[in-house]
Coordinates of C-alpha atoms and ligand atoms in Angstrom, one line a residue:
M1 CA 16.2 -15.5 -2.9
E2 CA 15.4 -13.4 0.0
R3 CA 11.6 -12.8 0.1
I4 CA 9.5 -9.4 0.2
V5 CA 5.9 -9.7 1.5
S6 CA 3.9 -6.3 0.7
G7 CA 0.2 -5.8 0.7
L8 CA -2.0 -3.4 -1.0
T9 CA -5.7 -3.3 0.6
T10 CA -8.6 -3.4 -1.7
T11 CA -10.7 0.2 -0.2
G12 CA -10.7 2.9 -3.1
T13 CA -8.7 3.2 -6.2
L14 CA -4.8 3.5 -6.2
T15 CA -3.4 6.7 -5.8
I16 CA 0.2 8.5 -7.2
G17 CA 0.8 8.0 -3.6
N18 CA 0.5 4.5 -3.5
Y19 CA 2.5 4.4 -7.0
L20 CA 5.2 6.5 -5.8
G21 CA 5.5 5.4 -2.5
S22 CA 5.1 1.5 -2.9
I23 CA 4.5 0.3 -6.2
K24 CA 7.6 1.8 -8.2
Q25 CA 9.6 0.5 -5.2
L26 CA 8.2 -2.8 -5.8
I27 CA 9.1 -2.5 -9.8
N28 CA 12.5 -1.4 -8.9
N29 CA 13.0 -4.2 -6.8
G30 CA 12.7 -6.4 -10.1
G31 CA 14.7 -9.7 -9.9
K32 CA 16.3 -8.9 -6.8
Y33 CA 13.8 -10.4 -4.5
E34 CA 10.9 -13.0 -4.6
Q35 CA 8.0 -10.7 -3.9
F36 CA 4.8 -11.8 -2.4
L37 CA 2.1 -9.0 -3.2
V38 CA -1.1 -9.7 -1.4
I39 CA -4.2 -8.2 -3.0
A40 CA -5.5 -7.8 0.6
D41 CA -9.0 -8.3 0.1
L42 CA -10.0 -9.8 3.5
H43 CA -8.3 -6.4 5.0
G44 CA -11.0 -4.9 2.8
I45 CA -13.8 -6.0 4.5
T46 CA -12.7 -4.8 7.8
V47 CA -14.5 -1.7 6.9
P48 CA -18.3 -1.4 5.9
F49 CA -18.2 -2.2 2.1
L50 CA -20.2 -2.9 -0.9
P51 CA -19.5 -6.1 -2.6
E52 CA -19.5 -4.9 -6.3
N53 CA -17.1 -2.4 -5.1
L54 CA -14.9 -5.2 -3.3
T55 CA -14.7 -7.1 -6.6
K56 CA -14.0 -4.3 -8.7
N57 CA -11.3 -2.8 -6.4
S58 CA -9.7 -6.3 -5.9
V59 CA -9.5 -6.8 -9.8
D60 CA -8.4 -3.4 -10.6
L61 CA -5.9 -3.3 -8.0
A62 CA -4.3 -6.6 -9.7
S63 CA -4.8 -5.6 -13.2
F64 CA -3.0 -2.4 -12.4
L65 CA 0.0 -4.1 -10.6
I66 CA 0.3 -6.2 -13.8
A67 CA -0.1 -3.0 -16.0
C68 CA 2.9 -1.3 -14.3
G69 CA 5.3 -4.1 -15.8
L70 CA 6.1 -6.3 -12.6
D71 CA 7.8 -9.2 -13.8
V72 CA 5.4 -11.9 -13.1
S73 CA 8.3 -14.8 -12.7
S74 CA 9.7 -13.4 -9.6
N75 CA 6.4 -11.3 -8.7
H76 CA 3.4 -13.5 -7.2
I77 CA 0.3 -11.6 -7.0
F78 CA -2.6 -13.4 -5.6
F79 CA -5.8 -12.7 -3.7
Q80 CA -5.5 -13.0 0.0
N81 CA -8.7 -14.7 0.3
Q82 CA -8.0 -17.7 -1.8
V83 CA -5.1 -18.4 0.0
I84 CA -7.3 -19.8 3.4
Q85 CA -3.7 -20.1 5.4
H86 CA -4.0 -16.5 5.7
S87 CA -7.1 -16.6 7.8
E88 CA -6.1 -19.7 9.9
L89 CA -2.7 -18.5 10.9
S90 CA -4.5 -15.0 11.8
Y91 CA -6.5 -17.0 14.3
I92 CA -3.6 -18.5 15.7
L93 CA -1.7 -15.2 16.1
V94 CA -5.0 -13.5 17.7
C95 CA -4.7 -16.3 20.3
H96 CA -1.0 -15.2 21.0
T97 CA -1.9 -11.2 21.1
T98 CA -3.5 -9.4 24.0
V99 CA -6.4 -7.2 23.8
G100 CA -4.2 -4.4 25.2
E101 CA -1.7 -4.5 22.3
L102 CA -4.5 -4.3 19.6
L103 CA -6.2 -1.3 21.4
R104 CA -3.1 0.6 21.2
M105 CA -2.4 0.3 17.8
T106 CA -2.6 3.8 16.6
Q107 CA -4.1 3.1 13.4
Y108 CA -7.3 1.1 15.6
K109 CA -7.7 4.1 17.5
E110 CA -7.9 6.4 14.2
K111 CA -10.1 4.4 12.4
S112 CA -12.3 3.4 15.3
E113 CA -13.0 7.2 16.1
K114 CA -13.3 7.8 12.2
F115 CA -16.3 4.7 12.2
K116 CA -18.0 6.1 15.4
L117 CA -17.9 9.7 14.4
K118 CA -19.2 8.8 10.7
N119 CA -21.7 6.2 11.8
K120 CA -22.8 8.1 15.1
T121 CA -22.5 5.1 17.0
N122 CA -20.5 4.0 20.2
T123 CA -19.1 0.3 18.9
V124 CA -16.7 -0.5 16.0
P125 CA -16.4 -3.8 14.1
S126 CA -13.9 -6.1 15.2
G127 CA -12.2 -6.4 12.3
I128 CA -10.5 -3.1 12.7
L129 CA -9.2 -4.6 15.8
F130 CA -8.0 -7.9 14.3
Y131 CA -6.3 -5.9 11.3
P132 CA -3.0 -6.0 12.4
T133 CA -2.8 -10.0 13.4
L134 CA -4.3 -10.6 9.7
M135 CA -1.5 -8.7 8.4
A136 CA 1.1 -10.4 10.4
A137 CA -0.1 -13.5 9.0
D138 CA 0.5 -12.4 5.6
I139 CA 3.9 -11.6 6.7
L140 CA 4.8 -14.4 8.7
L141 CA 3.2 -17.2 6.5
Y142 CA 6.4 -16.6 3.7
D143 CA 8.9 -16.0 6.0
A144 CA 9.3 -12.9 4.6
H145 CA 12.9 -11.1 5.2
F146 CA 11.8 -7.7 4.4
V147 CA 8.4 -5.9 4.5
P148 CA 8.7 -2.3 2.8
V149 CA 5.8 -0.3 4.2
G150 CA 5.2 3.6 4.9
K151 CA 5.7 4.9 8.4
D152 CA 2.2 4.6 9.5
Q153 CA 2.4 0.5 9.1
K154 CA 5.5 0.6 11.4
Q155 CA 3.8 -0.2 14.5
H156 CA 1.8 -3.1 13.0
L157 CA 5.2 -4.5 11.9
E158 CA 6.7 -3.8 15.5
L159 CA 3.6 -5.9 16.8
T160 CA 4.1 -8.7 14.3
R161 CA 8.0 -8.8 15.1
N162 CA 6.8 -9.1 18.7
I163 CA 4.1 -12.0 18.3
A164 CA 6.8 -14.1 16.2
T165 CA 9.3 -13.6 18.8
R166 CA 6.8 -14.2 21.6
M167 CA 5.9 -17.6 19.8
N168 CA 9.7 -18.5 18.6
N169 CA 10.6 -18.2 22.6
K170 CA 7.6 -20.4 23.9
Y171 CA 7.9 -23.3 20.9
G172 CA 11.2 -23.0 19.4
E173 CA 12.0 -21.6 15.9
V174 CA 8.5 -21.1 14.2
F175 CA 8.7 -17.9 12.2
K176 CA 11.4 -15.7 10.7
I177 CA 11.5 -12.2 12.2
P178 CA 10.9 -9.8 9.2
E179 CA 12.9 -6.7 9.0
F180 CA 11.2 -3.5 8.4
V181 CA 12.3 -1.2 5.3
T182 CA 11.7 2.6 5.6
Q183 CA 10.6 4.0 2.4
P184 CA 12.7 7.1 1.1
R185 CA 11.4 10.3 2.6
L186 CA 11.1 11.4 -0.9
S187 CA 8.3 9.1 -1.7
K188 CA 5.6 10.3 0.7
I189 CA 3.1 12.0 -1.3
M190 CA 0.7 14.7 0.3
S191 CA -2.8 15.4 -0.1
L192 CA -3.5 18.4 -2.9
T193 CA -5.9 20.3 -1.1
D194 CA -4.1 19.9 2.5
P195 CA -0.6 19.2 1.7
T196 CA -0.1 19.0 5.5
K197 CA -1.7 15.4 5.4
K198 CA -0.9 12.2 3.4
M199 CA -2.4 11.8 0.3
S200 CA -5.3 9.3 1.0
K201 CA -7.4 7.0 -1.3
S202 CA -10.1 7.1 1.4
S203 CA -10.6 10.6 1.5
E204 CA -14.0 11.9 0.6
D205 CA -12.6 14.9 -1.3
K206 CA -11.5 13.6 -4.8
N207 CA -9.5 16.8 -5.3
S208 CA -7.4 15.9 -2.6
Y209 CA -6.0 12.8 -4.7
I210 CA -5.2 11.9 -8.0
S211 CA -5.9 8.2 -9.0
V212 CA -3.9 6.1 -11.3
L213 CA -6.8 5.6 -13.4
D214 CA -7.7 9.5 -13.8
D215 CA -8.1 10.6 -17.3
A216 CA -5.5 13.4 -18.6
S217 CA -8.4 16.2 -18.3
T218 CA -9.1 15.0 -14.6
I219 CA -5.2 14.8 -14.0
T220 CA -4.6 18.4 -15.4
K221 CA -7.9 19.7 -13.5
K222 CA -6.5 18.3 -10.0
I223 CA -2.9 19.8 -10.3
M224 CA -3.8 23.1 -11.7
R225 CA -6.0 23.4 -8.5
A226 CA -3.6 22.0 -5.8
K227 CA -3.2 24.4 -3.2
T228 CA 0.3 26.2 -3.0
D229 CA 0.9 29.7 -1.7
S230 CA 1.0 33.3 -2.9
E231 CA 5.2 33.7 -3.1
N232 CA 5.0 32.4 -6.9
R233 CA 8.6 30.9 -6.5
I234 CA 9.5 27.6 -6.7
Y235 CA 12.0 26.1 -4.0
Y236 CA 11.6 23.0 -1.8
D237 CA 10.6 24.0 1.6
V238 CA 8.4 21.6 3.4
T239 CA 7.6 23.6 6.4
H240 CA 6.9 26.9 5.0
K241 CA 5.8 25.8 1.3
P242 CA 4.1 22.4 1.7
G243 CA 2.1 22.5 -1.4
I244 CA 4.9 23.6 -4.0
S245 CA 7.2 21.0 -2.2
N246 CA 4.5 18.0 -2.7
L247 CA 4.3 19.0 -6.4
I248 CA 7.9 19.0 -6.7
T249 CA 8.2 15.7 -5.1
I250 CA 5.7 14.4 -7.4
Y251 CA 7.4 15.9 -10.6
S252 CA 10.7 14.1 -8.9
G253 CA 9.4 10.7 -8.7
F254 CA 7.6 10.4 -12.1
S255 CA 10.7 11.8 -13.7
N256 CA 13.2 9.7 -11.5
L257 CA 15.0 13.0 -11.1
T258 CA 16.3 13.9 -7.7
I259 CA 15.0 17.0 -5.9
E260 CA 17.8 19.1 -6.9
E261 CA 17.9 18.1 -10.4
T262 CA 14.1 18.6 -10.6
L263 CA 14.3 22.2 -9.2
K264 CA 17.5 22.9 -11.7
K265 CA 14.6 22.1 -14.6
V266 CA 11.5 24.2 -13.2
A267 CA 13.0 27.0 -10.5
N268 CA 12.3 29.3 -12.9
L269 CA 8.7 28.7 -13.7
D270 CA 5.8 30.4 -12.6
Y271 CA 3.4 28.4 -10.6
G272 CA 1.1 27.8 -13.6
S273 CA 3.8 27.2 -16.1
F274 CA 5.1 24.6 -13.2
K275 CA 1.7 23.0 -13.0
K276 CA 1.1 22.7 -16.5
Q277 CA 4.6 20.7 -16.9
L278 CA 3.8 18.5 -14.2
S279 CA 0.1 17.6 -15.4
S280 CA 1.7 16.8 -18.9
L281 CA 4.4 14.5 -17.3
L282 CA 1.8 12.8 -15.3
V283 CA -0.3 12.2 -18.0
S284 CA 2.8 10.9 -20.2
K285 CA 3.5 8.4 -17.6
L286 CA 0.4 7.3 -16.7
T287 CA -1.3 6.9 -19.9
P288 CA 0.6 3.8 -21.1
I289 CA 0.1 2.1 -18.0
Q290 CA -3.8 2.8 -18.3
E291 CA -3.6 1.4 -21.8
R292 CA -2.1 -1.8 -20.6
F293 CA -4.6 -1.8 -17.6
K294 CA -7.7 -1.6 -20.3
I295 CA -6.1 -4.7 -22.1
I296 CA -5.3 -6.6 -19.1
T297 CA -9.2 -6.3 -17.6
E298 CA -10.9 -6.8 -21.0
T299 CA -9.0 -10.1 -22.1
M300 CA -8.9 -11.5 -18.4
E301 CA -5.3 -11.4 -18.1
W302 CA -5.4 -10.8 -14.6
K303 CA -7.1 -14.0 -13.8
K304 CA -4.0 -15.8 -15.5
V305 CA -1.6 -13.9 -13.3
T306 CA -3.5 -14.2 -10.3
Q307 CA -4.0 -17.9 -10.6
K308 CA -0.4 -18.3 -11.0
G309 CA 0.5 -16.4 -8.1
L310 CA -2.2 -18.4 -6.1
R311 CA -0.4 -21.7 -6.9
I312 CA 2.9 -20.3 -5.9
A313 CA 1.7 -18.7 -2.7
S314 CA -0.4 -21.6 -1.7
S315 CA 2.4 -24.1 -1.8
V316 CA 4.6 -22.0 0.5
A317 CA 1.7 -21.3 2.7
V318 CA 0.4 -24.6 3.3
E319 CA 3.7 -26.0 4.6
K320 CA 4.2 -23.0 6.7
L321 CA 0.8 -23.4 8.4
L322 CA 1.3 -27.3 8.9
S323 CA 4.8 -26.7 10.7
V324 CA 3.1 -23.7 12.8
K325 CA 0.3 -26.3 13.8
D326 CA 2.8 -29.2 14.4
K327 CA 5.3 -26.6 16.3
I328 CA 2.0 -25.8 18.9
G329 CA 0.9 -28.8 19.2
L330 CA -2.4 -29.0 17.3
V331 CA -3.0 -32.7 16.1
Ligands
LIG1 N1 -1.8 -2.6 6.3 C1 -1.1 -2.1 5.0 C2 -1.3 -0.9 4.5 O1 -2.7 -0.6 4.8 C3 -1.4 -3.2 3.9 C4 -0.8 -4.8 4.2 C5 -1.7 -5.6 4.4 C6 0.2 -5.1 4.1 N2 -0.9 -7.0 4.0 C7 0.1 -6.6 4.2 C8 1.6 -4.5 4.0 C9 1.5 -7.4 4.5 C10 2.9 -5.3 4.1 C11 2.7 -6.3 4.4 O2 -0.5 -0.4 3.7

């Protein structure tokens, strides 16, 4: 079975953007691929964090993935820090990467600027710089065929491919070169308060995103307040009507209808009624997942599932790292 590697960082709660953009895709792949789902807690410590939040975010993330109904026989959910080969391979990759390549990463530039501004300092944690080589290790350890990531991660995947190719040229066949799978355009969910920006869990403005764990009244409140326009006519036009178009996209994602089918259903509504319908749709889809989530955290089922994930991921990672070390001449 071909392999997919996907990673979710532990910085903050999951949003409906993560759900529609990547998790739903992973569920739809069910059974077609063997999927290694990395709870990227080591990526989570590249920026300042509180230990108790790190623990909670990591456990919540694993529990949520399980609650979504991912089939645990073909999906291996595990904590990145527990498969120690990620850190070790990451170091070897760092030694095959130039500082210039890392400094050129758009995400590095954005994150470091943000960090400097926020902390009124001139220097940044080096974890932000080495983020992409850790991500490359996540991917290359499992000989992934495909990596489904959003546009913002494409540059990191290009770098992964470059490092892997460079090492293959130097040492013979070390790594499989992974393919990038683009997300369908539809699944990019924008901020509710500024629909020209991507919905982000790290945003300071809690009204800009919906967490997958938000309760019914919070979801409704956030949708009702979502920024639209004054035309009060529903049609899809991302350039002129980014707010309404974003809500249509969310409706389409949660109802499994295409944009056209969604428009047939909602085009005659005024904004208020549309937002009400959208809120109840979200609540009806998220509530059952949240109920399962609650049971999984209470019974600690996440522990069993991630222990199984750890066993399988480790068995692959141990072999792979040994073969990499052997090829580059480490005794
Ligand atoms: N950097 C990715 C993101 O921010 C998360 C991630 C970590 C990842 N490791 C990965 C994605 C490995 C794909 C494969 O979305």
